[in-house]
mmCIF file of C-alpha atoms in Angstrom:
data_model
loop_
_atom_site.group_PDB
_atom_site.id
_atom_site.type_symbol
_atom_site.label_atom_id
_atom_site.label_comp_id
_atom_site.label_asym_id
_atom_site.label_seq_id
_atom_site.Cartn_x
_atom_site.Cartn_y
_atom_site.Cartn_z
ATOM 1 C CA MET A 1 -77.421 -104.782 61.826
ATOM 2 C CA LEU A 2 -78.166 -108.193 60.345
ATOM 3 C CA ASP A 3 -76.793 -111.061 62.465
ATOM 4 C CA GLY A 4 -77.510 -114.740 62.679
ATOM 5 C CA PRO A 5 -76.678 -117.937 60.832
ATOM 6 C CA PHE A 6 -76.870 -118.079 56.940
ATOM 7 C CA ILE A 7 -78.418 -120.984 55.109
ATOM 8 C CA THR A 8 -77.481 -121.391 51.452
ATOM 9 C CA ARG A 9 -80.233 -122.653 49.205
ATOM 10 C CA GLY A 10 -79.370 -122.892 45.528
ATOM 11 C CA GLY A 11 -76.320 -120.690 46.135
ATOM 12 C CA THR A 12 -78.433 -117.744 47.398
ATOM 13 C CA PRO A 13 -77.882 -116.536 51.038
ATOM 14 C CA ARG A 14 -80.957 -116.739 53.285
ATOM 15 C CA ILE A 15 -81.747 -115.927 56.946
ATOM 16 C CA SER A 16 -82.968 -118.832 59.008
ATOM 17 C CA GLY A 17 -86.678 -118.741 59.654
ATOM 18 C CA MET A 18 -87.557 -115.939 57.170
ATOM 19 C CA ASP A 19 -87.924 -115.284 53.442
ATOM 20 C CA MET A 20 -85.104 -113.703 51.511
ATOM 21 C CA LEU A 21 -84.773 -109.992 52.260
ATOM 22 C CA LYS A 22 -84.464 -107.722 49.237
ATOM 23 C CA ALA A 23 -81.402 -105.522 49.079
ATOM 24 C CA VAL A 24 -83.457 -102.505 47.943
ATOM 25 C CA VAL A 25 -87.176 -101.735 48.071
ATOM 26 C CA THR A 26 -89.049 -98.618 47.143
ATOM 27 C CA ASP A 27 -91.978 -99.324 49.455
ATOM 28 C CA LEU A 28 -91.164 -100.485 52.958
ATOM 29 C CA ASN A 29 -94.696 -101.821 53.377
ATOM 30 C CA THR A 30 -93.779 -104.648 51.065
ATOM 31 C CA VAL A 31 -91.388 -105.933 53.730
ATOM 32 C CA ASP A 32 -92.545 -107.999 56.687
ATOM 33 C CA GLU A 33 -93.082 -105.679 59.610
ATOM 34 C CA ALA A 34 -90.670 -107.717 61.690
ATOM 35 C CA HIS A 35 -87.890 -107.004 59.234
ATOM 36 C CA ARG A 36 -88.486 -103.330 58.472
ATOM 37 C CA GLY A 37 -85.966 -102.353 61.085
ATOM 38 C CA PHE A 38 -83.176 -103.823 58.958
ATOM 39 C CA TYR A 39 -83.701 -101.090 56.279
ATOM 40 C CA VAL A 40 -82.471 -97.551 56.081
ATOM 41 C CA GLU A 41 -83.918 -94.878 53.800
ATOM 42 C CA LYS A 42 -81.709 -93.169 51.220
ATOM 43 C CA ASP A 43 -82.696 -91.054 48.165
ATOM 44 C CA GLY A 44 -86.323 -92.231 48.328
ATOM 45 C CA LYS A 45 -85.384 -95.915 48.492
ATOM 46 C CA PHE A 46 -84.888 -98.349 51.361
ATOM 47 C CA PHE A 47 -81.615 -100.239 51.472
ATOM 48 C CA LEU A 48 -80.917 -103.342 53.586
ATOM 49 C CA ASN A 49 -78.511 -102.229 56.291
ATOM 50 C CA VAL A 50 -75.635 -104.711 56.094
ATOM 51 C CA THR A 51 -72.325 -104.512 57.992
ATOM 52 C CA ALA A 52 -69.259 -105.304 55.896
ATOM 53 C CA SER A 53 -67.482 -108.419 57.060
ATOM 54 C CA GLU A 54 -64.559 -110.420 55.670
ATOM 55 C CA GLY A 55 -64.616 -108.506 52.384
ATOM 56 C CA TYR A 56 -68.378 -108.757 51.794
ATOM 57 C CA GLU A 57 -70.742 -105.785 51.781
ATOM 58 C CA LEU A 58 -73.901 -104.579 50.079
ATOM 59 C CA ASP A 59 -73.090 -102.592 46.889
ATOM 60 C CA ASN A 60 -74.600 -101.609 43.491
ATOM 61 C CA VAL A 61 -73.689 -104.792 41.688
ATOM 62 C CA GLN A 62 -75.326 -103.713 38.393
ATOM 63 C CA GLY A 63 -73.121 -100.610 38.131
ATOM 64 C CA LEU A 64 -70.045 -102.664 38.969
ATOM 65 C CA ARG A 65 -70.966 -105.278 36.389
ATOM 66 C CA SER A 66 -71.471 -102.603 33.713
ATOM 67 C CA ALA A 67 -68.144 -100.973 34.567
ATOM 68 C CA LEU A 68 -66.440 -104.366 34.630
ATOM 69 C CA GLY A 69 -67.890 -105.253 31.218
ATOM 70 C CA ALA A 70 -66.708 -101.953 29.753
ATOM 71 C CA GLU A 71 -63.205 -102.446 31.126
ATOM 72 C CA ARG A 72 -63.046 -106.000 29.845
ATOM 73 C CA ASN A 73 -64.070 -104.729 26.380
ATOM 74 C CA ASN A 74 -61.385 -102.037 26.537
ATOM 75 C CA VAL A 75 -58.783 -104.634 27.466
ATOM 76 C CA ALA A 76 -59.815 -106.829 24.510
ATOM 77 C CA VAL A 77 -59.570 -103.872 22.099
ATOM 78 C CA LEU A 78 -56.147 -102.929 23.448
ATOM 79 C CA LYS A 79 -54.946 -106.521 23.124
ATOM 80 C CA GLU A 80 -55.953 -106.526 19.423
ATOM 81 C CA LYS A 81 -54.137 -103.263 18.872
ATOM 82 C CA LEU A 82 -51.013 -104.542 20.614
ATOM 83 C CA LYS A 83 -50.814 -107.799 18.668
ATOM 84 C CA PRO A 84 -48.728 -106.293 15.780
ATOM 85 C CA TYR A 85 -46.224 -105.090 18.375
ATOM 86 C CA GLU A 86 -45.764 -108.390 20.236
ATOM 87 C CA GLY A 87 -42.098 -109.134 20.756
ATOM 88 C CA LEU A 88 -41.129 -105.565 19.867
ATOM 89 C CA ASP A 89 -38.109 -104.203 21.684
ATOM 90 C CA VAL A 90 -39.242 -101.082 23.524
ATOM 91 C CA THR A 91 -35.885 -99.323 23.280
ATOM 92 C CA ALA A 92 -35.603 -100.062 19.533
ATOM 93 C CA ALA A 93 -39.181 -98.890 19.013
ATOM 94 C CA ARG A 94 -38.506 -95.636 20.837
ATOM 95 C CA THR A 95 -35.377 -95.062 18.738
ATOM 96 C CA ALA A 96 -37.337 -95.737 15.537
ATOM 97 C CA ILE A 97 -40.080 -93.309 16.627
ATOM 98 C CA ASP A 98 -37.463 -90.635 17.298
ATOM 99 C CA ARG A 99 -35.966 -91.179 13.831
ATOM 100 C CA VAL A 100 -39.366 -91.012 12.154
ATOM 101 C CA ALA A 101 -40.130 -87.803 14.056
ATOM 102 C CA ALA A 102 -36.946 -86.295 12.601
ATOM 103 C CA PHE A 103 -38.509 -86.505 9.111
ATOM 104 C CA GLY A 104 -41.442 -84.329 10.120
ATOM 105 C CA GLU A 105 -44.513 -84.916 7.949
ATOM 106 C CA ILE A 106 -42.891 -87.383 5.514
ATOM 107 C CA THR A 107 -45.083 -90.462 5.167
ATOM 108 C CA PRO A 108 -43.629 -93.989 5.108
ATOM 109 C CA ASP A 109 -44.626 -94.367 1.444
ATOM 110 C CA ALA A 110 -42.918 -91.115 0.541
ATOM 111 C CA ALA A 111 -39.831 -92.174 2.477
ATOM 112 C CA LYS A 112 -39.793 -95.530 0.681
ATOM 113 C CA THR A 113 -40.058 -93.827 -2.699
ATOM 114 C CA ALA A 114 -37.253 -91.436 -1.773
ATOM 115 C CA ILE A 115 -35.022 -94.333 -0.717
ATOM 116 C CA GLU A 116 -35.692 -96.204 -3.987
ATOM 117 C CA THR A 117 -34.984 -93.075 -5.995
ATOM 118 C CA ALA A 118 -31.758 -92.465 -4.102
ATOM 119 C CA ALA A 119 -30.683 -96.064 -4.720
ATOM 120 C CA ARG A 120 -31.421 -95.744 -8.419
ATOM 121 C CA LEU A 121 -29.571 -92.448 -8.705
ATOM 122 C CA SER A 122 -26.581 -93.762 -6.797
ATOM 123 C CA ALA A 123 -26.299 -96.603 -9.337
ATOM 124 C CA ILE A 124 -26.129 -94.168 -12.267
ATOM 125 C CA ASP A 125 -22.717 -93.512 -13.832
ATOM 126 C CA PRO A 126 -22.589 -89.716 -14.387
ATOM 127 C CA ALA A 127 -20.278 -90.027 -17.416
ATOM 128 C CA LYS A 128 -22.454 -92.631 -19.117
ATOM 129 C CA GLU A 129 -25.608 -90.739 -18.249
ATOM 130 C CA ALA A 130 -24.139 -87.545 -19.732
ATOM 131 C CA ASP A 131 -23.235 -89.403 -22.920
ATOM 132 C CA LYS A 132 -26.717 -90.890 -23.050
ATOM 133 C CA LEU A 133 -28.371 -87.496 -22.669
ATOM 134 C CA ALA A 134 -26.025 -85.997 -25.269
ATOM 135 C CA ASN A 135 -26.835 -88.798 -27.721
ATOM 136 C CA GLU A 136 -30.553 -88.382 -27.124
ATOM 137 C CA LYS A 137 -30.312 -84.651 -27.776
ATOM 138 C CA PHE A 138 -28.168 -85.278 -30.846
ATOM 139 C CA GLU A 139 -30.601 -87.821 -32.272
ATOM 140 C CA THR A 140 -33.534 -85.512 -31.583
ATOM 141 C CA HIS A 141 -31.787 -82.585 -33.260
ATOM 142 C CA LYS A 142 -30.688 -84.840 -36.126
ATOM 143 C CA GLY A 143 -34.248 -86.027 -36.637
ATOM 144 C CA GLN A 144 -35.525 -82.452 -36.724
ATOM 145 C CA LEU A 145 -32.851 -81.377 -39.215
ATOM 146 C CA THR A 146 -33.483 -84.445 -41.372
ATOM 147 C CA ALA A 147 -37.198 -83.702 -41.471
ATOM 148 C CA GLN A 148 -36.522 -80.072 -42.394
ATOM 149 C CA PHE A 149 -33.988 -81.119 -45.040
ATOM 150 C CA ASN A 150 -36.362 -83.669 -46.587
ATOM 151 C CA LEU A 151 -39.166 -81.109 -46.689
ATOM 152 C CA ARG A 152 -36.895 -78.497 -48.245
ATOM 153 C CA GLU A 153 -35.495 -81.055 -50.705
ATOM 154 C CA THR A 154 -39.006 -81.996 -51.777
ATOM 155 C CA GLU A 155 -39.917 -78.349 -52.256
ATOM 156 C CA LEU A 156 -36.761 -77.633 -54.273
ATOM 157 C CA THR A 157 -37.112 -80.828 -56.324
ATOM 158 C CA THR A 158 -40.672 -79.884 -57.228
ATOM 159 C CA LYS A 159 -39.549 -76.356 -58.094
ATOM 160 C CA VAL A 160 -36.605 -77.571 -60.195
ATOM 161 C CA LYS A 161 -38.834 -80.028 -62.023
ATOM 162 C CA GLY A 162 -41.255 -77.234 -62.828
ATOM 163 C CA LEU A 163 -38.404 -75.024 -64.033
ATOM 164 C CA GLU A 164 -37.004 -77.848 -66.164
ATOM 165 C CA GLU A 165 -40.382 -78.418 -67.764
ATOM 166 C CA THR A 166 -40.762 -74.699 -68.405
ATOM 167 C CA ASN A 167 -37.226 -74.505 -69.780
ATOM 168 C CA ALA A 168 -37.817 -77.499 -72.048
ATOM 169 C CA SER A 169 -41.014 -75.936 -73.347
ATOM 170 C CA LEU A 170 -39.345 -72.578 -73.955
ATOM 171 C CA THR A 171 -36.318 -74.239 -75.557
ATOM 172 C CA GLY A 172 -38.590 -76.186 -77.892
ATOM 173 C CA GLN A 173 -40.417 -73.019 -78.834
ATOM 174 C CA LEU A 174 -37.098 -71.217 -79.382
ATOM 175 C CA GLN A 175 -35.753 -74.035 -81.570
ATOM 176 C CA THR A 176 -38.908 -74.036 -83.673
ATOM 177 C CA LEU A 177 -38.733 -70.253 -83.978
ATOM 178 C CA VAL A 178 -35.054 -70.317 -85.019
ATOM 179 C CA ARG A 179 -35.727 -73.034 -87.617
ATOM 180 C CA ASP A 180 -38.773 -71.281 -89.055
ATOM 181 C CA ASN A 181 -37.021 -67.904 -89.183
ATOM 182 C CA ALA A 182 -33.968 -69.410 -90.899
ATOM 183 C CA ILE A 183 -36.175 -71.055 -93.529
ATOM 184 C CA LYS A 184 -38.260 -67.897 -94.041
ATOM 185 C CA SER A 185 -35.142 -65.745 -94.357
ATOM 186 C CA GLU A 186 -33.497 -67.946 -97.018
ATOM 187 C CA LEU A 187 -36.764 -68.629 -98.839
ATOM 188 C CA ALA A 188 -37.399 -64.909 -99.289
ATOM 189 C CA LYS A 189 -34.243 -64.693 -101.430
ATOM 190 C CA LEU A 190 -35.644 -67.224 -103.963
ATOM 191 C CA ASN A 191 -38.956 -65.490 -104.781
ATOM 192 C CA PRO A 192 -41.468 -68.237 -103.940
ATOM 193 C CA LEU A 193 -45.041 -67.935 -105.073
ATOM 194 C CA ASP A 194 -47.150 -66.320 -102.373
ATOM 195 C CA ASP A 195 -49.593 -69.234 -102.336
ATOM 196 C CA ALA A 196 -46.716 -71.754 -102.185
ATOM 197 C CA ARG A 197 -44.705 -70.110 -99.405
ATOM 198 C CA ASP A 198 -46.314 -72.062 -96.546
ATOM 199 C CA ALA A 199 -46.003 -75.355 -98.443
ATOM 200 C CA ILE A 200 -42.306 -74.773 -99.153
ATOM 201 C CA GLU A 201 -41.647 -73.851 -95.496
ATOM 202 C CA LEU A 202 -43.461 -77.002 -94.351
ATOM 203 C CA LEU A 203 -41.521 -79.165 -96.818
ATOM 204 C CA ALA A 204 -38.192 -77.674 -95.805
ATOM 205 C CA GLY A 205 -39.080 -77.883 -92.112
ATOM 206 C CA GLN A 206 -39.438 -81.667 -92.392
ATOM 207 C CA MET A 207 -35.792 -81.907 -93.443
ATOM 208 C CA VAL A 208 -34.402 -79.435 -90.913
ATOM 209 C CA GLN A 209 -33.782 -79.964 -87.237
ATOM 210 C CA THR A 210 -32.412 -77.780 -84.449
ATOM 211 C CA LYS A 211 -30.337 -78.596 -81.393
ATOM 212 C CA VAL A 212 -28.668 -76.716 -78.566
ATOM 213 C CA VAL A 213 -24.867 -76.713 -78.606
ATOM 214 C CA ASN A 214 -23.000 -74.822 -75.882
ATOM 215 C CA GLY A 215 -26.118 -72.836 -75.127
ATOM 216 C CA GLN A 216 -26.673 -71.869 -78.745
ATOM 217 C CA VAL A 217 -29.434 -73.106 -81.036
ATOM 218 C CA THR A 218 -27.977 -74.521 -84.247
ATOM 219 C CA VAL A 219 -29.788 -75.606 -87.397
ATOM 220 C CA GLU A 220 -28.851 -78.561 -89.622
ATOM 221 C CA VAL A 221 -30.300 -80.205 -92.706
ATOM 222 C CA LEU A 222 -30.978 -83.967 -92.596
ATOM 223 C CA ASP A 223 -30.908 -86.592 -95.334
ATOM 224 C CA VAL A 224 -33.540 -89.277 -95.888
ATOM 225 C CA ASN A 225 -31.960 -91.350 -93.111
ATOM 226 C CA ARG A 226 -32.220 -88.419 -90.707
ATOM 227 C CA ASN A 227 -28.464 -87.909 -90.677
ATOM 228 C CA PRO A 228 -26.834 -84.498 -91.155
ATOM 229 C CA ARG A 229 -26.251 -83.864 -94.896
ATOM 230 C CA ILE A 230 -22.744 -83.159 -96.199
ATOM 231 C CA LYS A 231 -22.281 -80.822 -99.146
ATOM 232 C CA ASP A 232 -18.818 -81.793 -100.408
ATOM 233 C CA HIS A 233 -15.798 -83.955 -99.796
ATOM 234 C CA LEU A 234 -14.526 -81.403 -97.281
ATOM 235 C CA GLY A 235 -17.427 -82.242 -94.994
ATOM 236 C CA SER A 236 -19.082 -78.858 -95.376
ATOM 237 C CA PRO A 237 -22.613 -78.950 -93.899
ATOM 238 C CA PHE A 238 -25.581 -78.755 -96.241
ATOM 239 C CA THR A 239 -27.274 -75.465 -95.356
ATOM 240 C CA ILE A 240 -30.884 -74.346 -95.413
ATOM 241 C CA ALA A 241 -29.989 -72.163 -98.433
ATOM 242 C CA ASP A 242 -28.709 -75.284 -100.225
ATOM 243 C CA LEU A 243 -31.886 -77.130 -99.330
ATOM 244 C CA LEU A 244 -34.176 -74.413 -100.657
ATOM 245 C CA VAL A 245 -32.192 -74.125 -103.903
ATOM 246 C CA GLU A 246 -32.597 -77.879 -104.281
ATOM 247 C CA ILE A 247 -36.328 -77.590 -103.712
ATOM 248 C CA ARG A 248 -36.548 -74.795 -106.303
ATOM 249 C CA GLU A 249 -34.741 -76.953 -108.864
ATOM 250 C CA THR A 250 -36.931 -80.002 -108.217
ATOM 251 C CA LYS A 251 -40.190 -78.064 -107.837
ATOM 252 C CA PRO A 252 -39.783 -74.889 -109.960
ATOM 253 C CA SER A 253 -43.545 -74.462 -110.212
ATOM 254 C CA LEU A 254 -43.552 -73.286 -106.604
ATOM 255 C CA PHE A 255 -41.364 -70.288 -107.434
ATOM 256 C CA LYS A 256 -41.743 -67.157 -109.555
ATOM 257 C CA PRO A 257 -40.046 -67.297 -112.980
ATOM 258 C CA ASP A 258 -36.559 -65.820 -113.218
ATOM 259 C CA GLU A 259 -36.789 -62.630 -115.265
ATOM 260 C CA LYS A 260 -33.628 -63.573 -117.207
ATOM 261 C CA ARG A 261 -34.669 -67.184 -117.667
ATOM 262 C CA GLY A 262 -35.006 -68.005 -121.410
ATOM 263 C CA LEU A 263 -33.264 -64.816 -122.490
ATOM 264 C CA GLY A 264 -29.870 -66.469 -122.759
ATOM 265 C CA THR A 265 -26.559 -65.045 -121.728
ATOM 266 C CA GLN A 266 -25.586 -61.606 -122.784
ATOM 267 C CA PRO A 267 -22.445 -61.547 -124.892
ATOM 268 C CA GLY A 268 -19.310 -60.855 -122.909
ATOM 269 C CA THR A 269 -20.871 -61.853 -119.537
ATOM 270 C CA THR A 270 -20.429 -64.941 -117.385
ATOM 271 C CA PRO A 271 -23.582 -66.388 -115.745
ATOM 272 C CA ALA A 272 -23.382 -66.499 -111.937
ATOM 273 C CA ALA A 273 -23.748 -69.678 -109.899
ATOM 274 C CA PRO A 274 -27.032 -70.106 -107.989
ATOM 275 C CA THR A 275 -27.060 -68.501 -104.559
ATOM 276 C CA GLY A 276 -25.726 -70.712 -101.798
ATOM 277 C CA VAL A 277 -24.361 -73.444 -104.086
ATOM 278 C CA VAL A 278 -20.675 -74.333 -103.983
ATOM 279 C CA ASN A 279 -19.363 -74.565 -107.546
ATOM 280 C CA PRO A 280 -17.169 -77.691 -107.886
ATOM 281 C CA TRP A 281 -15.836 -76.326 -111.234
ATOM 282 C CA SER A 282 -14.574 -73.110 -109.667
ATOM 283 C CA ALA A 283 -10.818 -72.900 -109.117
ATOM 284 C CA GLU A 284 -11.305 -72.199 -105.406
ATOM 285 C CA THR A 285 -13.718 -75.102 -104.763
ATOM 286 C CA ARG A 286 -12.740 -77.561 -107.487
ATOM 287 C CA ASN A 287 -14.146 -81.048 -106.697
ATOM 288 C CA ILE A 288 -14.112 -83.698 -109.438
ATOM 289 C CA THR A 289 -16.265 -86.134 -107.433
ATOM 290 C CA GLN A 290 -18.926 -83.500 -106.873
ATOM 291 C CA GLN A 291 -18.737 -82.575 -110.569
ATOM 292 C CA MET A 292 -19.544 -86.180 -111.522
ATOM 293 C CA VAL A 293 -22.410 -86.351 -109.043
ATOM 294 C CA LEU A 294 -23.982 -83.159 -110.355
ATOM 295 C CA GLU A 295 -23.575 -84.160 -114.009
ATOM 296 C CA ASN A 296 -25.359 -87.484 -113.268
ATOM 297 C CA THR A 297 -28.099 -86.183 -111.013
ATOM 298 C CA LYS A 298 -28.563 -82.537 -111.936
ATOM 299 C CA PRO A 299 -27.248 -81.946 -115.434
ATOM 300 C CA GLU A 300 -28.905 -78.544 -115.813
ATOM 301 C CA LEU A 301 -27.337 -77.297 -112.594
ATOM 302 C CA ALA A 302 -24.018 -78.776 -113.601
ATOM 303 C CA LYS A 303 -24.214 -76.948 -116.925
ATOM 304 C CA GLN A 304 -25.015 -73.704 -115.159
ATOM 305 C CA LEU A 305 -22.165 -74.129 -112.683
ATOM 306 C CA LYS A 306 -19.678 -74.950 -115.440
ATOM 307 C CA ALA A 307 -20.719 -71.839 -117.319
ATOM 308 C CA ALA A 308 -20.343 -69.739 -114.225
ATOM 309 C CA ALA A 309 -16.842 -71.122 -113.707
ATOM 310 C CA GLY A 310 -15.944 -70.544 -117.411
ATOM 311 C CA VAL A 311 -15.544 -74.235 -118.139
ATOM 312 C CA THR A 312 -16.488 -75.484 -121.589
ATOM 313 C CA ASP A 313 -16.923 -79.086 -122.646
#
């Protein structure tokens, strides 16, 4: 046991009359022989045998310091972790934890989103929302139908236009065919020269036009002003037959000679009026105005018509 007065030098305990004794040595020979009795051997080392007194004793200070440092570090870490919870009511915190536990694995962010969604849905008026959805569906359906209608309208318009163009072309061809056939048919009755037939048809065609009336192709003869020609005071239309007779009278060289022409009239017979010509001297179609016109413009025809009607000057 170590007894005796302590002298403090620089804050380090010392024994009067000797150097400082080490708390632990590995070789006892390093200790003054007079002091070796103060050591006890333990685990291959020699420890100074000190009796505890008034709370002081020999201990492994390094281990204690390391443990103390670790604990102090743990306390500092815990203090940092506890800072966000300073002033928190324990009972309220426990209640909140219990409530959170009731939601299972729902995260705070998910819970926040759910709350916002619920608030937004609760503010929606079902009636207005239904009307809104109905209007949206209606507008969508309307847009689709409009697009389909416009596409179909374009297709039909293009088709109708094509049909109209085809119809116009066919109608034009039909009108030309009707006109040409009418001229050919009447011209054949007047014995044109073979070489002059095309020329006569072309000449007549320039004074004849066709038009569609109530779905029927009609033919009419035009005057120099391109107006329909009138044959008499009754408003009778001037026909293709009338036109061709007129052409034969004005251009007789284009027609074959009449076999009876120049032979005179056989006794006891009345010469006939030209084909297709209304005789203004006949009792049925008597027309003094037309008589005067023919006598001034076509005296030979007038003479022929008067003879056919049995009228003598």
